[in-house]
mmCIF file of C-alpha atoms in Angstrom:
data_model
loop_
_atom_site.group_PDB
_atom_site.id
_atom_site.type_symbol
_atom_site.label_atom_id
_atom_site.label_comp_id
_atom_site.label_asym_id
_atom_site.label_seq_id
_atom_site.Cartn_x
_atom_site.Cartn_y
_atom_site.Cartn_z
ATOM 1 C CA UNK A 1 -17.784 6.939 26.302
ATOM 2 C CA UNK A 2 -20.969 8.163 27.808
ATOM 3 C CA UNK A 3 -21.640 11.529 29.410
ATOM 4 C CA UNK A 4 -20.126 11.582 32.870
ATOM 5 C CA UNK A 5 -17.659 8.779 32.191
ATOM 6 C CA UNK A 6 -14.777 11.241 32.068
ATOM 7 C CA UNK A 7 -15.668 12.519 35.534
ATOM 8 C CA UNK A 8 -15.789 8.979 36.881
ATOM 9 C CA UNK A 9 -12.409 8.181 35.343
ATOM 10 C CA UNK A 10 -10.915 11.373 36.751
ATOM 11 C CA UNK A 11 -12.103 10.394 40.261
ATOM 12 C CA UNK A 12 -10.732 6.894 39.881
ATOM 13 C CA UNK A 13 -7.415 8.342 38.751
ATOM 14 C CA UNK A 14 -7.274 10.703 41.710
ATOM 15 C CA UNK A 15 -7.926 7.833 44.114
ATOM 16 C CA UNK A 16 -5.329 5.655 42.417
ATOM 17 C CA UNK A 17 -2.786 8.451 42.146
ATOM 18 C CA UNK A 18 -2.621 8.743 45.950
ATOM 19 C CA UNK A 19 -1.675 5.054 46.301
ATOM 20 C CA UNK A 20 2.020 4.469 47.041
ATOM 21 C CA UNK A 21 4.110 4.326 43.876
ATOM 22 C CA UNK A 22 1.311 5.412 41.564
ATOM 23 C CA UNK A 23 2.386 8.836 40.375
ATOM 24 C CA UNK A 24 1.469 10.287 37.004
ATOM 25 C CA UNK A 25 5.023 9.705 35.780
ATOM 26 C CA UNK A 26 4.861 6.112 36.888
ATOM 27 C CA UNK A 27 1.512 5.656 35.096
ATOM 28 C CA UNK A 28 3.002 7.039 31.875
ATOM 29 C CA UNK A 29 6.131 4.873 32.211
ATOM 30 C CA UNK A 30 4.058 1.734 32.788
ATOM 31 C CA UNK A 31 1.798 2.603 29.876
ATOM 32 C CA UNK A 32 4.732 3.125 27.473
ATOM 33 C CA UNK A 33 6.337 -0.096 28.682
ATOM 34 C CA UNK A 34 3.135 -1.960 28.015
ATOM 35 C CA UNK A 35 2.900 -0.520 24.453
ATOM 36 C CA UNK A 36 6.521 -1.454 23.757
ATOM 37 C CA UNK A 37 5.992 -4.993 25.038
ATOM 38 C CA UNK A 38 2.873 -5.294 22.876
ATOM 39 C CA UNK A 39 4.729 -4.172 19.741
ATOM 40 C CA UNK A 40 7.595 -6.585 20.339
ATOM 41 C CA UNK A 41 5.089 -9.419 20.790
ATOM 42 C CA UNK A 42 3.266 -8.465 17.548
ATOM 43 C CA UNK A 43 6.466 -8.967 15.598
ATOM 44 C CA UNK A 44 7.159 -12.175 17.473
ATOM 45 C CA UNK A 45 3.787 -13.736 16.767
ATOM 46 C CA UNK A 46 3.767 -12.473 13.170
ATOM 47 C CA UNK A 47 7.030 -14.336 12.347
ATOM 48 C CA UNK A 48 7.423 -17.101 14.938
ATOM 49 C CA UNK A 49 6.413 -19.947 12.629
ATOM 50 C CA UNK A 50 8.798 -19.163 9.758
ATOM 51 C CA UNK A 51 11.498 -17.727 12.063
ATOM 52 C CA UNK A 52 12.385 -15.046 9.476
ATOM 53 C CA UNK A 53 12.092 -11.322 9.835
ATOM 54 C CA UNK A 54 12.645 -8.423 7.465
ATOM 55 C CA UNK A 55 15.663 -6.230 8.260
ATOM 56 C CA UNK A 56 13.612 -3.116 8.843
ATOM 57 C CA UNK A 57 11.356 -5.013 11.234
ATOM 58 C CA UNK A 58 14.367 -6.402 13.097
ATOM 59 C CA UNK A 59 15.816 -2.954 13.469
ATOM 60 C CA UNK A 60 12.472 -1.753 14.801
ATOM 61 C CA UNK A 61 12.376 -4.616 17.316
ATOM 62 C CA UNK A 62 15.919 -3.720 18.392
ATOM 63 C CA UNK A 63 14.860 -0.105 19.121
ATOM 64 C CA UNK A 64 11.696 -1.201 20.873
ATOM 65 C CA UNK A 65 13.654 -3.581 23.065
ATOM 66 C CA UNK A 66 16.252 -0.971 23.977
ATOM 67 C CA UNK A 67 13.500 1.423 25.057
ATOM 68 C CA UNK A 68 11.661 -1.315 26.920
ATOM 69 C CA UNK A 69 14.752 -2.257 28.922
ATOM 70 C CA UNK A 70 15.604 1.407 29.614
ATOM 71 C CA UNK A 71 12.203 1.700 31.281
ATOM 72 C CA UNK A 72 12.885 -1.337 33.444
ATOM 73 C CA UNK A 73 11.231 -4.052 31.356
ATOM 74 C CA UNK A 74 11.267 -7.615 32.690
ATOM 75 C CA UNK A 75 12.887 -10.868 31.603
ATOM 76 C CA UNK A 76 9.846 -12.232 29.762
ATOM 77 C CA UNK A 77 10.628 -9.996 26.833
ATOM 78 C CA UNK A 78 14.312 -10.813 27.191
ATOM 79 C CA UNK A 79 13.470 -14.421 26.233
ATOM 80 C CA UNK A 80 11.286 -13.315 23.311
ATOM 81 C CA UNK A 81 13.935 -10.915 22.058
ATOM 82 C CA UNK A 82 16.667 -13.561 22.323
ATOM 83 C CA UNK A 83 14.554 -15.863 20.127
ATOM 84 C CA UNK A 84 13.905 -13.114 17.548
ATOM 85 C CA UNK A 85 17.663 -12.423 17.414
ATOM 86 C CA UNK A 86 18.227 -16.038 16.273
ATOM 87 C CA UNK A 87 15.869 -15.694 13.295
ATOM 88 C CA UNK A 88 17.050 -15.268 9.682
ATOM 89 C CA UNK A 89 17.065 -11.596 8.642
ATOM 90 C CA UNK A 90 15.621 -10.950 5.189
ATOM 91 C CA UNK A 91 16.944 -7.953 3.231
#
C-alpha cells in the first residue's frame, strides 16, 4: 500500500458502514464466510478429478462446512459438499 491508502480505505469503510445492513459485525461475518467457502472449494478442485480425499482433509471440510452453514452460507456450497461426501475417503 502507498502512503495515504489507509486513510482512503478508512473513509470508504466509514461510508459503507452507514449503508443499511453493513455493520462491522456483518462485514466480519461475510469475510469469514467467504474464507470458508474458498477453503471448501480448494479441497473440491484439488480432488474433483480422482474423487478421493484423505480422511484428515474430509474431516477438515466437514468442520469448514458446519461453520459456513452456521454463518448462513448458501446452497451453492451445499451442492459442492454433497459431492465431496460421495468421494472415497483414503486413510
